[in-house]
Short mmCIF file of C-alpha atoms in Angstrom, two decimals:
data_model
loop_
_atom_site.label_atom_id
_atom_site.label_comp_id
_atom_site.label_asym_id
_atom_site.label_seq_id
_atom_site.Cartn_x
_atom_site.Cartn_y
_atom_site.Cartn_z
CA MET A 1 4.25 18.54 8.39
CA ALA A 2 7.06 20.55 6.85
CA THR A 3 6.31 21.25 3.22
CA GLY A 4 9.74 22.50 2.26
CA GLU A 5 8.34 25.55 0.48
CA ALA A 6 11.33 27.68 1.47
CA GLY A 7 13.75 25.24 -0.08
CA LEU A 8 11.69 24.57 -3.17
CA ALA A 9 12.62 27.76 -5.02
CA SER A 10 16.35 27.18 -4.61
CA ALA A 11 15.90 23.47 -5.36
CA ARG A 12 14.57 24.34 -8.83
CA HIS A 13 18.08 25.30 -9.87
CA VAL A 14 19.88 22.07 -8.89
CA PRO A 15 20.26 19.18 -11.36
CA ARG A 16 17.69 16.42 -11.53
CA PRO A 17 17.12 14.18 -9.62
CA LYS A 18 18.78 16.28 -6.90
CA ARG A 19 15.90 18.76 -7.04
CA LEU A 20 13.44 15.94 -6.37
CA GLU A 21 15.52 14.79 -3.41
CA GLU A 22 15.68 18.34 -2.01
CA THR A 23 11.90 18.64 -2.26
CA MET A 24 11.28 15.36 -0.44
CA ARG A 25 13.93 16.13 2.17
CA GLY A 26 12.04 19.32 2.96
CA ARG A 27 8.82 17.36 3.48
CA LEU A 28 10.28 14.50 5.50
CA GLY A 29 13.21 16.07 7.33
CA ARG A 30 15.51 13.22 6.31
CA GLU A 31 18.06 12.36 3.67
CA CYS A 32 16.30 11.06 0.55
CA VAL A 33 17.73 9.19 -2.41
CA TYR A 34 15.74 9.20 -5.65
CA VAL A 35 15.01 5.70 -6.96
CA PRO A 36 13.12 4.59 -10.08
CA SER A 37 10.45 2.84 -8.00
CA CYS A 38 9.36 2.15 -4.44
CA ARG A 39 9.98 -1.59 -4.86
CA PHE A 40 13.55 -0.95 -6.00
CA GLY A 41 14.19 1.28 -2.99
CA LEU A 42 12.80 -1.37 -0.64
CA PHE A 43 15.09 -4.03 -2.10
CA VAL A 44 18.10 -1.75 -1.52
CA ALA A 45 17.05 -1.12 2.09
CA LEU A 46 16.49 -4.81 2.84
CA ARG A 47 19.85 -5.75 1.35
CA HIS A 48 21.65 -3.03 3.32
CA TRP A 49 20.19 -3.72 6.77
CA CYS A 50 19.20 -7.41 6.84
CA PRO A 51 21.44 -10.49 6.77
CA PRO A 52 20.55 -13.17 4.18
CA GLY A 53 18.08 -15.63 5.65
CA GLY A 54 16.68 -13.07 8.08
CA ARG A 55 12.99 -12.93 8.98
CA VAL A 56 10.85 -9.85 8.25
CA LEU A 57 7.51 -9.21 9.95
CA MET A 58 5.10 -7.71 7.40
CA SER A 59 1.42 -7.31 6.60
CA PRO A 60 -0.37 -10.10 4.73
CA VAL A 61 -2.74 -7.52 3.20
CA ASN A 62 -0.22 -6.03 0.84
CA ASP A 63 0.76 -6.01 -2.82
CA ASP A 64 2.25 -9.35 -3.80
CA VAL A 65 5.11 -7.46 -5.50
CA ILE A 66 6.34 -6.37 -2.06
CA PHE A 67 6.21 -9.99 -0.90
CA PHE A 68 8.41 -11.00 -3.84
CA VAL A 69 10.83 -8.15 -3.12
CA VAL A 70 11.35 -9.55 0.39
CA LEU A 71 11.98 -13.02 -1.06
CA ALA A 72 14.33 -11.57 -3.70
CA ALA A 73 16.39 -9.99 -0.92
CA GLY A 74 17.02 -13.46 0.50
CA LEU A 75 14.68 -12.98 3.46
CA ARG A 76 11.81 -14.96 4.94
CA PRO A 77 8.47 -13.11 5.17
CA VAL A 78 6.62 -13.51 8.47
CA GLN A 79 2.95 -12.53 8.24
CA ALA A 80 1.64 -10.34 11.06
CA PRO A 81 -1.79 -10.28 12.71
CA LEU A 82 -3.75 -7.20 11.63
CA ASN A 83 -6.36 -4.86 12.99
CA PRO A 84 -9.48 -5.68 10.96
CA LEU A 85 -10.67 -2.11 10.30
CA ASP A 86 -7.50 -0.56 8.84
CA ALA A 87 -5.19 -3.55 8.17
CA SER A 88 -2.40 -2.12 10.34
CA ILE A 89 -0.11 -4.48 12.23
CA ASP A 90 -1.78 -5.46 15.52
CA VAL A 91 1.19 -5.00 17.83
CA ASP A 92 -0.56 -6.58 20.83
CA ALA A 93 -1.36 -9.75 18.87
CA VAL A 94 2.24 -10.43 17.84
CA PRO A 95 3.47 -13.23 20.17
CA ASP A 96 6.20 -12.11 22.56
CA ASP A 97 8.52 -14.94 21.55
CA LEU A 98 8.32 -13.92 17.88
CA TRP A 99 10.13 -10.61 18.35
CA GLY A 100 13.42 -12.31 19.22
CA SER A 101 13.43 -14.25 15.95
CA LEU A 102 12.97 -11.24 13.66
CA SER A 103 15.57 -9.37 11.65
CA ALA A 104 13.30 -6.43 10.78
CA VAL A 105 9.72 -5.12 10.69
CA LEU A 106 8.13 -3.68 7.54
CA THR A 107 5.04 -1.49 7.80
CA THR A 108 2.54 -1.06 4.96
CA ASN A 109 0.44 2.00 5.95
CA LEU A 110 -2.25 0.56 3.74
CA TYR A 111 -4.18 3.14 1.67
CA GLY A 112 -2.51 5.85 3.79
CA ASN A 113 -3.82 4.63 7.17
CA PRO A 114 -0.66 4.66 9.31
CA ASP A 115 0.63 1.62 11.13
CA ASP A 116 1.38 2.16 14.82
CA ALA A 117 4.93 3.32 14.11
CA PRO A 118 5.69 4.70 17.61
CA ARG A 119 5.01 1.33 19.26
CA LEU A 120 6.69 -0.62 16.48
CA ARG A 121 9.70 1.67 16.81
CA ALA A 122 9.88 0.88 20.53
CA LYS A 123 9.52 -2.86 19.89
CA CYS A 124 12.25 -2.79 17.25
CA ASP A 125 14.57 -0.81 19.51
CA ALA A 126 14.02 -3.32 22.33
CA SER A 127 14.81 -6.19 19.93
CA GLY A 128 17.75 -4.43 18.28
CA ILE A 129 16.29 -4.69 14.76
CA PRO A 130 15.54 -2.10 12.06
CA LEU A 131 12.10 -0.73 11.27
CA PHE A 132 11.26 -0.14 7.61
CA GLU A 133 8.29 1.98 6.54
CA ASP A 134 6.59 1.45 3.21
CA GLY A 135 5.03 4.84 2.59
CA ALA A 136 3.87 4.17 -0.98
CA HIS A 137 0.25 4.95 -0.03
CA ALA A 138 1.07 7.41 2.73
CA ILE A 139 3.22 10.23 1.39
CA GLY A 140 0.99 12.79 3.17
CA SER A 141 -0.03 10.83 6.29
CA GLU A 142 1.17 11.43 9.83
CA VAL A 143 1.41 9.37 12.99
CA GLY A 144 2.56 10.54 16.41
CA ASP A 145 3.04 14.12 15.11
CA ARG A 146 5.58 12.96 12.53
CA PRO A 147 5.20 12.19 8.84
CA VAL A 148 4.92 8.55 7.92
CA GLY A 149 8.46 7.62 6.95
CA ALA A 150 10.10 9.59 9.76
CA TRP A 151 10.04 6.70 12.26
CA GLY A 152 11.94 3.92 10.55
CA ASP A 153 15.63 3.29 10.03
CA ALA A 154 14.65 3.51 6.38
CA SER A 155 11.47 4.33 4.49
CA VAL A 156 10.40 4.11 0.88
CA PHE A 157 7.89 6.15 -1.10
CA SER A 158 6.21 5.86 -4.47
CA LEU A 159 5.62 8.73 -6.87
CA SER A 160 3.05 6.64 -8.75
CA LYS A 161 0.30 7.04 -6.15
CA HIS A 162 -0.61 10.51 -4.80
CA VAL A 163 1.88 12.20 -7.11
CA GLY A 164 0.45 10.33 -10.09
CA ALA A 165 3.74 10.23 -12.00
CA LYS A 166 3.52 6.46 -12.65
CA ALA A 167 7.26 6.24 -12.03
CA GLY A 168 9.87 7.16 -9.46
CA GLY A 169 10.21 6.99 -5.71
CA PHE A 170 12.43 7.75 -2.75
CA LEU A 171 14.52 5.81 -0.27
CA SER A 172 15.06 7.79 2.92
CA CYS A 173 17.26 6.98 5.91
CA ALA A 174 17.44 8.14 9.51
CA ASP A 175 21.26 8.20 9.53
CA PRO A 176 22.52 10.78 7.00
CA GLY A 177 25.92 9.10 7.10
CA LEU A 178 24.45 6.13 5.22
CA ARG A 179 23.42 8.13 2.19
CA GLU A 180 26.62 7.51 0.23
CA ALA A 181 26.48 3.74 0.81
CA LEU A 182 22.82 3.57 -0.23
CA GLU A 183 23.49 5.62 -3.35
CA LYS A 184 26.33 3.27 -4.30
CA THR A 185 24.10 0.21 -3.84
CA CYS A 186 21.48 1.83 -6.04
CA GLU A 187 24.06 2.58 -8.72
CA ASP A 188 25.26 -1.02 -8.68
CA LEU A 189 21.73 -2.39 -9.14
CA LEU A 190 20.31 0.12 -11.64
CA LEU A 191 20.01 -0.87 -15.29
CA PRO A 192 20.71 1.63 -18.11
CA GLY A 193 17.74 3.61 -19.29
CA ARG A 194 16.23 2.80 -22.69
CA LEU A 195 15.03 5.32 -25.24
CA THR A 196 12.01 3.14 -26.05
CA ALA A 197 11.02 3.11 -22.37
CA GLU A 198 11.34 6.89 -22.15
CA LEU A 199 9.26 7.41 -25.28
CA ALA A 200 6.60 4.97 -24.06
CA TYR A 201 6.46 6.82 -20.75
CA THR A 202 6.09 10.12 -22.59
CA VAL A 203 3.14 9.08 -24.76
CA ARG A 204 1.35 6.95 -22.16
CA PRO A 205 -0.68 9.79 -20.57
CA TYR A 206 -2.01 10.86 -23.96
CA ALA A 207 -2.96 7.29 -24.89
CA GLU A 208 -4.74 6.82 -21.56
CA ALA A 209 -6.58 10.12 -21.96
CA ALA A 210 -7.77 9.02 -25.41
CA VAL A 211 -9.03 5.70 -24.05
CA ARG A 212 -10.92 7.50 -21.27
CA GLY A 213 -12.32 10.13 -23.61
CA LEU A 214 -13.63 7.53 -26.05
CA ARG A 215 -14.94 5.33 -23.20
CA LEU A 216 -12.85 2.43 -24.45
CA ARG A 217 -11.38 1.40 -21.11
CA ARG A 218 -13.16 -1.96 -20.89
CA ALA A 219 -12.55 -2.70 -24.56
CA ALA A 220 -8.85 -1.92 -24.12
CA TRP A 221 -8.56 -4.30 -21.17
CA ALA A 222 -10.40 -7.04 -23.05
CA THR A 223 -8.04 -6.64 -26.01
CA MET A 224 -4.98 -6.80 -23.78
CA ARG A 225 -6.25 -10.00 -22.14
CA LEU A 226 -6.99 -11.52 -25.54
CA LEU A 227 -3.44 -10.77 -26.71
CA GLY A 228 -1.92 -12.12 -23.50
CA LEU A 229 -0.51 -8.73 -22.51
CA THR A 230 -1.93 -8.67 -18.98
CA GLU A 231 0.08 -10.19 -16.13
CA ARG A 232 -2.83 -10.63 -13.72
CA GLU A 233 -6.06 -12.45 -14.43
CA GLY A 234 -7.20 -12.03 -10.83
CA ILE A 235 -6.17 -9.84 -7.93
CA ARG A 236 -2.99 -11.82 -7.24
CA MET A 237 -0.46 -12.68 -9.92
CA PRO A 238 0.21 -16.40 -10.59
CA LEU A 239 2.56 -17.72 -7.87
CA ARG A 240 4.34 -20.32 -10.08
CA PRO A 241 5.70 -22.16 -7.03
CA GLU A 242 8.28 -24.36 -8.77
CA ALA A 243 9.90 -21.42 -10.57
CA LEU A 244 9.62 -19.28 -7.43
CA ALA A 245 11.45 -21.91 -5.38
CA GLY A 246 14.32 -21.64 -7.85
CA ALA A 247 14.37 -17.86 -7.55
CA VAL A 248 14.35 -18.08 -3.75
CA GLY A 249 17.26 -20.50 -3.92
CA ALA A 250 19.25 -17.95 -5.95
CA ALA A 251 18.47 -15.04 -3.59
CA PRO A 252 19.63 -12.48 -2.78
CA ASP A 253 19.32 -11.74 -6.48
CA LEU A 254 16.93 -9.22 -7.99
CA THR A 255 17.44 -10.58 -11.50
CA ALA A 256 16.36 -14.11 -10.53
CA SER A 257 13.06 -12.73 -9.19
CA ASP A 258 12.58 -10.18 -11.96
CA SER A 259 9.50 -11.83 -13.53
CA TRP A 260 7.60 -11.39 -10.24
CA VAL A 261 9.04 -8.06 -9.07
CA ARG A 262 8.50 -6.29 -12.41
CA VAL A 263 4.75 -7.00 -12.66
CA ASP A 264 2.77 -3.81 -13.37
CA MET A 265 6.02 -1.81 -13.72
CA HIS A 266 8.67 -3.20 -16.04
CA ASP A 267 10.80 -0.04 -15.69
CA TYR A 268 11.18 -0.48 -11.93
CA ARG A 269 14.99 -0.63 -12.00
CA LEU A 270 15.81 1.44 -15.11
CA ARG A 271 17.77 4.64 -14.75
CA SER A 272 15.40 7.58 -15.25
CA GLY A 273 15.92 9.90 -18.19
CA ASN A 274 15.30 13.65 -18.34
CA LEU A 275 11.85 13.29 -19.93
CA ARG A 276 10.71 11.11 -17.05
CA LEU A 277 12.38 13.21 -14.37
CA GLY A 278 10.87 16.39 -15.78
CA ARG A 279 7.32 15.08 -15.61
CA ILE A 280 7.88 13.62 -12.14
CA GLY A 281 9.16 16.99 -10.93
CA ARG A 282 6.13 18.84 -12.28
CA ARG A 283 3.77 16.37 -10.64
CA LEU A 284 5.64 16.49 -7.33
CA ASP A 285 5.36 20.29 -7.29
CA ARG A 286 1.56 19.89 -7.20
CA LEU A 287 1.54 17.35 -4.37
CA ASP A 288 0.09 19.67 -1.72
CA GLU A 289 -2.90 20.44 -3.95
CA VAL A 290 -3.53 16.73 -4.44
CA LEU A 291 -3.21 16.03 -0.72
CA ALA A 292 -5.74 18.75 0.09
CA ALA A 293 -8.21 17.23 -2.37
CA CYS A 294 -7.59 13.74 -0.99
CA ARG A 295 -8.17 14.98 2.55
CA ALA A 296 -11.51 16.53 1.56
CA GLY A 297 -12.61 13.37 -0.26
CA THR A 298 -11.49 11.21 2.65
CA GLU A 299 -13.57 13.28 5.06
CA GLN A 300 -16.63 12.91 2.84
CA LEU A 301 -16.23 9.14 2.51
CA LEU A 302 -15.62 8.67 6.24
CA SER A 303 -18.96 10.36 6.92
CA THR A 304 -20.90 7.72 4.96
CA GLN A 305 -22.69 4.65 6.28
CA TRP A 306 -20.03 2.37 4.75
CA ALA A 307 -17.10 3.88 6.65
CA ARG A 308 -17.39 1.29 9.43
CA PRO A 309 -19.18 -2.06 9.51
CA VAL A 310 -22.55 -2.30 11.26
CA PRO A 311 -22.69 -4.29 14.50
CA ARG A 312 -24.58 -7.54 14.60
CA GLY A 313 -27.89 -7.09 16.37
CA GLY A 314 -27.69 -3.36 17.06
CA ALA A 315 -26.57 -2.30 20.54
CA GLU A 316 -27.05 -5.83 21.88
CA GLY A 317 -24.87 -7.19 19.10
CA GLU A 318 -22.26 -4.51 19.68
CA ALA A 319 -22.01 -5.47 23.35
CA GLY A 320 -21.76 -9.11 22.30
CA LEU A 321 -18.86 -8.31 19.99
CA ARG A 322 -16.99 -6.70 22.86
CA ALA A 323 -17.71 -9.72 25.06
CA GLU A 324 -16.53 -12.14 22.39
CA ALA A 325 -13.35 -10.14 21.87
CA SER A 326 -12.61 -10.20 25.61
CA GLY A 327 -13.53 -13.87 25.99
CA ASP A 328 -16.33 -13.14 28.50
CA SER A 329 -19.14 -14.45 26.31
CA PRO A 330 -20.06 -18.12 26.82
CA GLY A 331 -20.37 -18.47 23.04
CA ALA A 332 -17.26 -16.47 22.19
CA GLY A 333 -15.91 -17.25 18.75
CA GLN A 334 -19.02 -19.19 17.71
CA GLY A 335 -21.20 -16.28 16.52
CA PRO A 336 -24.87 -15.78 17.40
CA GLY A 337 -27.37 -18.62 17.24
CA PRO A 338 -30.20 -18.74 14.70
CA SER A 339 -32.63 -16.87 16.90
CA ALA A 340 -30.11 -14.08 17.45
CA VAL A 341 -29.56 -13.76 13.73
CA ALA A 342 -33.31 -13.56 13.15
CA ARG A 343 -33.64 -10.78 15.73
CA ALA A 344 -30.61 -8.84 14.47
CA VAL A 345 -31.42 -5.51 12.87
CA PRO A 346 -28.08 -3.99 11.81
CA ARG A 347 -27.71 -0.27 12.23
CA PRO A 348 -24.73 1.81 11.13
CA VAL A 349 -22.10 2.68 13.69
CA ALA A 350 -21.50 6.43 13.75
CA PRO A 351 -18.15 6.75 11.94
CA VAL A 352 -15.28 8.22 13.90
CA VAL A 353 -14.07 11.11 11.75
CA ARG A 354 -10.81 12.83 12.67
CA PRO A 355 -11.05 16.64 12.80
CA ASP A 356 -8.24 16.64 10.24
CA PRO A 357 -8.34 13.26 8.46
CA GLN A 358 -5.36 11.73 6.73
CA PRO A 359 -5.18 12.43 2.98
CA LEU A 360 -5.75 8.78 2.15
CA PHE A 361 -4.75 7.35 -1.21
CA ARG A 362 -7.76 5.05 -1.01
CA VAL A 363 -10.51 5.02 1.61
CA PRO A 364 -11.55 1.49 2.62
CA LEU A 365 -15.33 1.28 2.77
CA PHE A 366 -17.09 -1.84 4.02
CA VAL A 367 -19.97 -3.12 1.90
CA ALA A 368 -21.94 -6.32 2.36
CA ASP A 369 -21.56 -7.41 -1.27
CA ARG A 370 -18.25 -6.09 -2.54
CA ASP A 371 -18.47 -7.82 -5.93
CA ALA A 372 -21.84 -6.17 -6.60
CA ALA A 373 -20.44 -2.77 -5.58
CA ILE A 374 -17.43 -3.23 -7.86
CA ALA A 375 -19.74 -4.15 -10.75
CA ALA A 376 -21.96 -1.12 -10.12
CA LEU A 377 -18.92 1.16 -10.17
CA ALA A 378 -17.53 -0.53 -13.30
CA ARG A 379 -20.76 0.18 -15.17
CA ARG A 380 -19.99 3.87 -14.61
CA ASP A 381 -16.35 3.46 -15.72
CA ILE A 382 -14.91 3.52 -12.20
CA VAL A 383 -12.38 0.72 -11.85
CA VAL A 384 -11.66 -0.52 -8.31
CA GLY A 385 -8.01 -1.39 -7.86
CA TYR A 386 -5.58 -1.99 -5.01
CA LEU A 387 -7.41 -5.06 -3.73
CA TYR A 388 -5.22 -7.52 -1.82
CA ASP A 389 -7.29 -10.66 -1.48
CA PRO A 390 -6.46 -13.33 -0.34
CA PRO A 391 -3.88 -12.40 2.32
CA LEU A 392 -0.31 -13.30 1.45
CA ASP A 393 -0.08 -16.33 3.76
CA ASP A 394 -3.19 -17.86 2.19
CA TYR A 395 -1.82 -16.98 -1.25
CA ALA A 396 1.74 -18.27 -0.85
CA GLY A 397 1.53 -20.93 1.88
CA VAL A 398 4.13 -22.29 4.27
CA ASP A 399 6.67 -23.02 1.55
CA PHE A 400 7.38 -19.32 1.14
CA THR A 401 6.25 -17.56 4.31
CA ASP A 402 5.57 -18.01 8.00
CA LEU A 403 1.81 -17.90 8.54
CA SER A 404 0.15 -15.25 10.66
CA PRO A 405 -0.44 -16.35 14.27
CA ASP A 406 -3.93 -14.84 14.02
CA PRO A 407 -5.10 -14.54 10.39
CA ALA A 408 -8.75 -13.64 11.04
CA GLY A 409 -8.38 -9.85 10.95
CA ALA A 410 -6.45 -9.90 7.67
CA ARG A 411 -8.91 -12.28 6.04
CA TRP A 412 -11.91 -10.19 7.03
CA PHE A 413 -10.38 -6.93 5.80
CA ALA A 414 -9.14 -8.43 2.53
CA ARG A 415 -12.58 -9.90 1.80
CA HIS A 416 -14.71 -6.87 2.72
CA ALA A 417 -12.76 -3.64 2.14
CA LEU A 418 -13.73 -1.62 -0.94
CA PRO A 419 -10.87 0.85 -1.63
CA VAL A 420 -12.30 4.09 -2.99
CA ASP A 421 -10.36 6.92 -4.61
CA PRO A 422 -11.14 10.01 -2.49
CA LEU A 423 -10.80 12.19 -5.58
CA ARG A 424 -13.97 10.51 -6.90
CA ALA A 425 -15.84 10.54 -3.59
CA CYS A 426 -19.01 12.26 -4.85
CA GLN A 427 -19.42 9.89 -7.80
CA VAL A 428 -18.82 6.80 -5.73
CA VAL A 429 -21.22 7.80 -2.97
CA ASP A 430 -23.96 8.49 -5.54
CA ILE A 431 -23.40 5.12 -7.25
CA LEU A 432 -23.37 3.14 -3.99
CA GLU A 433 -26.58 4.85 -2.87
CA GLU A 434 -28.27 4.20 -6.21
CA SER A 435 -27.21 0.54 -6.18
CA GLY A 436 -28.57 0.01 -2.66
CA ALA A 437 -25.21 -1.13 -1.27
CA ARG A 438 -25.49 -2.10 2.39
CA PRO A 439 -22.71 -1.78 4.97
CA ALA A 440 -20.85 -4.96 5.83
CA GLU A 441 -21.60 -6.68 9.10
CA ALA A 442 -19.09 -6.23 11.88
CA PRO A 443 -16.36 -8.86 12.22
CA GLY A 444 -17.44 -10.96 15.19
CA GLY A 445 -14.70 -11.16 17.80
CA LEU A 446 -12.31 -9.04 15.72
CA GLU A 447 -12.39 -5.77 17.62
CA PRO A 448 -9.43 -3.55 16.71
CA THR A 449 -6.91 -2.94 19.49
CA ARG A 450 -6.36 0.71 18.68
CA GLY A 451 -8.74 3.44 17.67
#
C-alpha cells in the first residue's frame, strides 16, 4: 500500500483539512474529501449515486447507525447472506434474480476483514450499479492487491477507529471529476460548528484518562445510565418503529432521522474546528505505527485456539460439516443425532494465519460462552464493544428492510464472535486462558465459500 510519505512533508504546509485529504489521497490513490464522520460521508455518497426508493444490498451484521443512514437517504436496505467466519457478503449465496433489483451494494469490511470487493465490483459492473465500500474498520486492510476503499465508486472511512481521533472521516471517489459536486453536497448538509462541542472534544481525552487511571470506568457507566445519559441499554439502540416510520416517510432527509443517526456521535455533521482538526492530524500522522501494532496483535490472536471454531466430532465431524454444506449427507441441516453428540470430542482447527495478516481493528474470536468471556474481561477492566447482535433483519423486521435470503451465517457470527482489540492481545489471551474459555463449536452446514 502507498503510504504517501513523500507527499506528507509538503502536505504539512497546506491548510486544514486539505492536509488531511492530501495524506489520505497518498494512502488510497484517490480523491478524498474530509467529512466530520464516516456516517455523514456515507449519507452524501448514497444521496449522490442512488435514486430515492432504491434498494441497497448490505450486511446484516453491522452497526445499526449505518442501517439508519441508508433509511435516511430514502433507500431500502436489503440484507445479504454472509460467510459465517468473517461476516463478509457471501457473493455466491446472493440469488441471481436479486442483482437486477438493486441500486447499489454496500460493503462493511467488518473489523477490518475485507469483503470480496473484486467479485462484488464485477457483479456491480454487470448490473450497472455503484459499489460503496465502508472502510471504517479497514483503513489499513487490502484485498486483491489494492487498499480497501480503492474498489468502489465511492468509499468512506472513519478516523475514530484505528486513528483513534474520535471524530472525522473521509469520503473518497473513483472519478476525480466528482470531487467538486461531492464537496458542494457536504457543504449544503454540514451544520455550523459549536464552541461548546469543540471544548468538549478537547477535554474528553483527559477526562477519559482520569476515569481509567482511577479505575472508575464501571462506576461512570452506571452513573450515566442512572441519569439517562446513555442511548443504548443493549447492543442495539431502541428501534422506535412508529417514529421511525415517520422518519422514513420524510426521507431523504438527514434531519428527520437525526435521533437515530447521531447515536454515539452527536457531532457527526458539525463543521470541524481547528482544535479538532489539529488533534485529528496528529493522530493520523501516527497511523502507520498503529497499523503495525494492530498487525502484530492480529497475528498473535489468530494463532490462538479461539481463532476458528472447533469442528463437531473431530475429523469425522469436520467431514460431516462438508457433507452437510454440499447436501450429500442424508441428515443435512438436521445436525448430529444424540449418539453422535455423545461421541463428539471437539478439537481445535489449526488456524489459517496469513504470512502478513491484515491490521484488524478487532479480531473476531469464537468462544463457546461469549457472555462468560465478556464478564471475565470486564472484571479486568476490558470492555468488549462493536457487537452487532441480533442481525439487522431480525432487529428491524420486514417493515424496514428486505430479509436476508439465507440468514443462518449472519445469526451464527453475530451470536458467537467475540471482537478483541489486537492492541490488548496479550492481556486478552491471558484472561481467556485463566477463565477456561472454550472455542465455539463449528456452525453446522455453514461452511464459508471463500478462504
